[in-house]
């Protein structure tokens, strides 16, 4: 990819993310220099890994292991709540967007590799201690978007979360 | 002994870029390791383990400042901490 192509793809991605953020009630960082650079990073990661891995974390290159850091990552909303910005500062809260507060580098909340592997294994393994899966009308499965918490009752998760646009594989079966 | 500065960074990370710019602006020589650009898997694993051992977790940027008696690790883009360790 030439530098020109990278810039053009990053600008298009920025526009798309900005539109989707607005539709879902999120705010893309208005700092054009920062956001532009991060979008270039996202474009590079799509080319490198085939998915939009977080530009500020080291991806493994294996989608299943990196699901939690595909942008928007699983940690965006807790970081927005606690720090007013996501780990990369691609998404910010209204105070930062309005210039009332400055975006700062926030501490990493992603668990370590071992904890993540254990959590993936536990999610797959059947266990009597697990809570009962929720059921919608007519016994329909209930799916939860791990990025934004959107819930829906349907046989399978939607292809994309209608709120945050996360892909189908970011959904989990919701249990009480 | 002059302070030795090593930065574990990612070439796509905005806070890493700000850290490198801060070091340049303050004319501080540093070894910048762009972990995502390391192609050899064994080398990448070695460097990743090194960065993780320094910071206690894998996070970028991780800035390691060493002098004769001390080693200090700064995680994230933290200009105040870098000023304290490198300019005072």
GROMACS .gro file of C-alpha atoms in nm:
model
  264
    1UNK     CA    1   0.000   0.000   0.000
    2UNK     CA    2   0.142   0.339  -0.094
    3UNK     CA    3   0.141   0.626   0.154
    4UNK     CA    4  -0.128   0.793  -0.056
    5UNK     CA    5  -0.351   0.485  -0.051
    6UNK     CA    6  -0.303   0.454   0.325
    7UNK     CA    7  -0.408   0.817   0.380
    8UNK     CA    8  -0.714   0.778   0.156
    9UNK     CA    9  -0.825   0.454   0.327
   10UNK     CA   10  -0.768   0.606   0.672
   11UNK     CA   11  -0.973   0.915   0.582
   12UNK     CA   12  -1.261   0.695   0.458
   13UNK     CA   13  -1.242   0.481   0.773
   14UNK     CA   14  -1.243   0.789   0.993
   15UNK     CA   15  -1.557   0.916   0.822
   16UNK     CA   16  -1.728   0.578   0.865
   17UNK     CA   17  -1.629   0.544   1.232
   18UNK     CA   18  -1.739   0.900   1.301
   19UNK     CA   19  -2.080   0.836   1.144
   20UNK     CA   20  -2.125   0.506   1.329
   21UNK     CA   21  -2.014   0.662   1.657
   22UNK     CA   22  -2.271   0.940   1.625
   23UNK     CA   23  -2.545   0.691   1.538
   24UNK     CA   24  -2.461   0.482   1.846
   25UNK     CA   25  -2.421   0.776   2.086
   26UNK     CA   26  -2.039   0.766   2.096
   27UNK     CA   27  -1.790   1.040   2.010
   28UNK     CA   28  -1.482   1.002   1.794
   29UNK     CA   29  -1.191   1.212   1.922
   30UNK     CA   30  -1.214   1.551   1.744
   31UNK     CA   31  -0.831   1.577   1.759
   32UNK     CA   32  -0.790   1.515   1.385
   33UNK     CA   33  -0.416   1.448   1.409
   34UNK     CA   34  -0.457   1.177   1.673
   35UNK     CA   35  -0.767   1.020   1.515
   36UNK     CA   36  -0.614   1.029   1.167
   37UNK     CA   37  -0.299   0.854   1.292
   38UNK     CA   38  -0.502   0.589   1.476
   39UNK     CA   39  -0.716   0.527   1.166
   40UNK     CA   40  -0.396   0.474   0.966
   41UNK     CA   41  -0.295   0.221   1.231
   42UNK     CA   42  -0.632   0.047   1.200
   43UNK     CA   43  -0.594   0.031   0.821
   44UNK     CA   44  -0.244  -0.116   0.862
   45UNK     CA   45  -0.381  -0.374   1.106
   46UNK     CA   46  -0.663  -0.473   0.869
   47UNK     CA   47  -0.393  -0.532   0.608
   48UNK     CA   48  -0.164  -0.718   0.852
   49UNK     CA   49  -0.417  -0.935   1.034
   50UNK     CA   50  -0.738  -0.924   0.834
   51UNK     CA   51  -0.930  -0.754   1.114
   52UNK     CA   52  -0.935  -0.415   1.282
   53UNK     CA   53  -0.706  -0.492   1.576
   54UNK     CA   54  -0.648  -0.211   1.825
   55UNK     CA   55  -0.356   0.002   1.704
   56UNK     CA   56  -0.229   0.047   2.061
   57UNK     CA   57  -0.206  -0.320   2.154
   58UNK     CA   58   0.002  -0.602   2.012
   59UNK     CA   59  -0.228  -0.837   1.820
   60UNK     CA   60  -0.150  -1.208   1.802
   61UNK     CA   61  -0.274  -1.236   1.445
   62UNK     CA   62  -0.527  -1.498   1.556
   63UNK     CA   63  -0.875  -1.347   1.546
   64UNK     CA   64  -1.019  -1.575   1.814
   65UNK     CA   65  -0.751  -1.464   2.061
   66UNK     CA   66  -0.783  -1.100   1.963
   67UNK     CA   67  -1.163  -1.066   1.963
   68UNK     CA   68  -1.148  -0.850   2.276
   69UNK     CA   69  -0.919  -0.597   2.109
   70UNK     CA   70  -1.094  -0.563   1.776
   71UNK     CA   71  -1.194  -0.197   1.757
   72UNK     CA   72  -1.423  -0.098   1.926
   73UNK     CA   73  -1.264  -0.317   2.193
   74UNK     CA   74  -1.434  -0.481   2.492
   75UNK     CA   75  -1.261  -0.227   2.717
   76UNK     CA   76  -1.378   0.092   2.544
   77UNK     CA   77  -1.691   0.151   2.751
   78UNK     CA   78  -1.535   0.090   3.096
   79UNK     CA   79  -1.245   0.318   2.997
   80UNK     CA   80  -1.486   0.587   2.873
   81UNK     CA   81  -1.673   0.563   3.203
   82UNK     CA   82  -1.362   0.575   3.420
   83UNK     CA   83  -1.123   0.793   3.220
   84UNK     CA   84  -1.333   0.970   2.958
   85UNK     CA   85  -1.134   0.811   2.677
   86UNK     CA   86  -1.063   0.465   2.543
   87UNK     CA   87  -0.712   0.317   2.567
   88UNK     CA   88  -0.609   0.475   2.233
   89UNK     CA   89  -0.812   0.796   2.280
   90UNK     CA   90  -0.995   0.720   1.955
   91UNK     CA   91  -1.325   0.747   2.144
   92UNK     CA   92  -1.373   1.019   2.405
   93UNK     CA   93  -1.650   1.155   2.626
   94UNK     CA   94  -1.833   1.484   2.578
   95UNK     CA   95  -1.604   1.677   2.816
   96UNK     CA   96  -1.292   1.585   2.622
   97UNK     CA   97  -1.469   1.644   2.290
   98UNK     CA   98  -1.572   1.992   2.410
   99UNK     CA   99  -1.216   2.074   2.520
  100UNK     CA  100  -1.312   2.095   2.889
  101UNK     CA  101  -1.076   1.809   2.971
  102UNK     CA  102  -0.767   1.672   2.804
  103UNK     CA  103  -0.743   1.312   2.684
  104UNK     CA  104  -0.476   1.125   2.874
  105UNK     CA  105  -0.306   0.792   2.837
  106UNK     CA  106  -0.507   0.545   3.046
  107UNK     CA  107  -0.384   0.230   3.224
  108UNK     CA  108  -0.419  -0.101   3.040
  109UNK     CA  109  -0.716  -0.300   3.171
  110UNK     CA  110  -0.687  -0.594   2.930
  111UNK     CA  111  -0.616  -0.906   3.137
  112UNK     CA  112  -0.289  -1.094   3.078
  113UNK     CA  113  -0.255  -1.371   2.821
  114UNK     CA  114  -0.303  -1.654   3.073
  115UNK     CA  115  -0.620  -1.503   3.221
  116UNK     CA  116  -0.762  -1.446   2.874
  117UNK     CA  117  -0.690  -1.805   2.769
  118UNK     CA  118  -0.852  -1.934   3.088
  119UNK     CA  119  -1.160  -1.714   3.031
  120UNK     CA  120  -1.193  -1.842   2.672
  121UNK     CA  121  -1.168  -2.203   2.790
  122UNK     CA  122  -1.422  -2.143   3.068
  123UNK     CA  123  -1.667  -1.984   2.825
  124UNK     CA  124  -1.651  -2.294   2.603
  125UNK     CA  125  -1.663  -2.557   2.879
  126UNK     CA  126  -2.003  -2.672   3.004
  127UNK     CA  127  -2.029  -2.629   3.378
  128UNK     CA  128  -2.312  -2.694   3.624
  129UNK     CA  129  -2.206  -2.381   3.813
  130UNK     CA  130  -2.281  -2.160   3.516
  131UNK     CA  131  -2.591  -1.945   3.532
  132UNK     CA  132  -2.890  -2.054   3.328
  133UNK     CA  133  -2.896  -1.907   2.979
  134UNK     CA  134  -3.165  -1.645   2.938
  135UNK     CA  135  -3.456  -1.723   2.707
  136UNK     CA  136  -3.677  -1.477   2.523
  137UNK     CA  137  -4.035  -1.528   2.408
  138UNK     CA  138  -4.091  -1.878   2.272
  139UNK     CA  139  -3.764  -2.001   2.423
  140UNK     CA  140  -3.555  -1.783   2.190
  141UNK     CA  141  -3.185  -1.745   2.282
  142UNK     CA  142  -3.075  -1.406   2.414
  143UNK     CA  143  -2.749  -1.260   2.276
  144UNK     CA  144  -2.539  -0.989   2.435
  145UNK     CA  145  -2.290  -0.769   2.250
  146UNK     CA  146  -1.969  -0.783   2.456
  147UNK     CA  147  -1.869  -0.437   2.332
  148UNK     CA  148  -2.174  -0.226   2.417
  149UNK     CA  149  -2.412  -0.459   2.604
  150UNK     CA  150  -2.687  -0.456   2.338
  151UNK     CA  151  -2.929  -0.748   2.396
  152UNK     CA  152  -3.148  -0.923   2.145
  153UNK     CA  153  -3.356  -1.242   2.139
  154UNK     CA  154  -3.307  -1.438   1.817
  155UNK     CA  155  -3.182  -1.781   1.706
  156UNK     CA  156  -2.836  -1.643   1.618
  157UNK     CA  157  -2.660  -1.311   1.688
  158UNK     CA  158  -2.700  -1.039   1.424
  159UNK     CA  159  -2.423  -1.003   1.164
  160UNK     CA  160  -2.337  -0.663   1.313
  161UNK     CA  161  -2.438  -0.502   1.640
  162UNK     CA  162  -2.689  -0.231   1.544
  163UNK     CA  163  -2.549  -0.001   1.815
  164UNK     CA  164  -2.170  -0.031   1.801
  165UNK     CA  165  -2.128  -0.222   1.471
  166UNK     CA  166  -1.925  -0.499   1.634
  167UNK     CA  167  -1.918  -0.823   1.431
  168UNK     CA  168  -2.130  -1.132   1.503
  169UNK     CA  169  -1.846  -1.314   1.682
  170UNK     CA  170  -1.836  -1.042   1.951
  171UNK     CA  171  -2.172  -1.164   2.087
  172UNK     CA  172  -2.214  -1.409   2.373
  173UNK     CA  173  -2.517  -1.600   2.490
  174UNK     CA  174  -2.664  -1.404   2.777
  175UNK     CA  175  -2.716  -1.581   3.109
  176UNK     CA  176  -2.872  -1.463   3.434
  177UNK     CA  177   2.677   0.788   3.346
  178UNK     CA  178   2.421   0.920   3.102
  179UNK     CA  179   2.074   0.780   3.137
  180UNK     CA  180   1.985   0.504   2.897
  181UNK     CA  181   1.634   0.517   2.760
  182UNK     CA  182   1.456   0.232   2.588
  183UNK     CA  183   1.099   0.255   2.460
  184UNK     CA  184   0.887  -0.048   2.381
  185UNK     CA  185   0.639   0.089   2.131
  186UNK     CA  186   0.399   0.007   1.851
  187UNK     CA  187   0.432   0.189   1.520
  188UNK     CA  188   0.052   0.236   1.505
  189UNK     CA  189  -0.004   0.364   1.859
  190UNK     CA  190  -0.086   0.732   1.911
  191UNK     CA  191   0.051   0.754   2.266
  192UNK     CA  192   0.373   0.583   2.151
  193UNK     CA  193   0.409   0.847   1.880
  194UNK     CA  194   0.357   1.124   2.137
  195UNK     CA  195   0.620   0.966   2.364
  196UNK     CA  196   0.875   0.948   2.082
  197UNK     CA  197   0.796   1.309   1.982
  198UNK     CA  198   0.843   1.424   2.343
  199UNK     CA  199   1.184   1.254   2.361
  200UNK     CA  200   1.290   1.412   2.030
  201UNK     CA  201   1.169   1.756   2.132
  202UNK     CA  202   1.372   1.729   2.451
  203UNK     CA  203   1.674   1.595   2.261
  204UNK     CA  204   1.687   1.273   2.456
  205UNK     CA  205   1.849   0.981   2.284
  206UNK     CA  206   1.645   0.666   2.311
  207UNK     CA  207   1.632   0.320   2.167
  208UNK     CA  208   1.285   0.280   2.019
  209UNK     CA  209   1.170  -0.079   1.966
  210UNK     CA  210   0.863  -0.105   1.744
  211UNK     CA  211   0.745  -0.443   1.865
  212UNK     CA  212   0.480  -0.483   1.594
  213UNK     CA  213   0.745  -0.448   1.324
  214UNK     CA  214   0.962  -0.736   1.446
  215UNK     CA  215   0.919  -1.009   1.188
  216UNK     CA  216   1.106  -1.297   1.351
  217UNK     CA  217   0.853  -1.465   1.587
  218UNK     CA  218   1.120  -1.578   1.837
  219UNK     CA  219   1.266  -1.227   1.856
  220UNK     CA  220   0.918  -1.078   1.890
  221UNK     CA  221   0.839  -1.314   2.177
  222UNK     CA  222   1.167  -1.232   2.347
  223UNK     CA  223   1.111  -0.857   2.322
  224UNK     CA  224   0.748  -0.889   2.433
  225UNK     CA  225   0.851  -1.093   2.738
  226UNK     CA  226   1.117  -0.833   2.817
  227UNK     CA  227   0.866  -0.545   2.798
  228UNK     CA  228   0.617  -0.739   3.009
  229UNK     CA  229   0.879  -0.817   3.273
  230UNK     CA  230   0.975  -0.450   3.298
  231UNK     CA  231   0.620  -0.314   3.331
  232UNK     CA  232   0.454  -0.611   3.500
  233UNK     CA  233   0.211  -0.633   3.207
  234UNK     CA  234   0.224  -0.584   2.834
  235UNK     CA  235   0.137  -0.223   2.764
  236UNK     CA  236   0.254   0.035   2.513
  237UNK     CA  237   0.441   0.257   2.536
  238UNK     CA  238   0.668   0.123   2.809
  239UNK     CA  239   0.960   0.356   2.874
  240UNK     CA  240   1.259   0.219   3.066
  241UNK     CA  241   1.505   0.473   3.206
  242UNK     CA  242   1.831   0.335   3.345
  243UNK     CA  243   2.127   0.496   3.512
  244UNK     CA  244   2.410   0.352   3.719
  245UNK     CA  245   2.197   0.296   4.030
  246UNK     CA  246   1.843   0.291   3.923
  247UNK     CA  247   1.593   0.161   3.671
  248UNK     CA  248   1.261   0.331   3.633
  249UNK     CA  249   0.969   0.218   3.421
  250UNK     CA  250   0.705   0.457   3.290
  251UNK     CA  251   0.395   0.314   3.127
  252UNK     CA  252   0.173   0.508   2.891
  253UNK     CA  253   0.242   0.859   2.763
  254UNK     CA  254   0.333   1.040   3.081
  255UNK     CA  255   0.517   1.368   3.010
  256UNK     CA  256   0.526   1.463   3.381
  257UNK     CA  257   0.698   1.136   3.476
  258UNK     CA  258   0.941   1.164   3.183
  259UNK     CA  259   1.022   1.522   3.281
  260UNK     CA  260   1.086   1.414   3.639
  261UNK     CA  261   1.312   1.125   3.537
  262UNK     CA  262   1.487   1.276   3.237
  263UNK     CA  263   1.501   1.653   3.270
  264UNK     CA  264   1.563   1.706   3.642
   0.00000   0.00000   0.00000
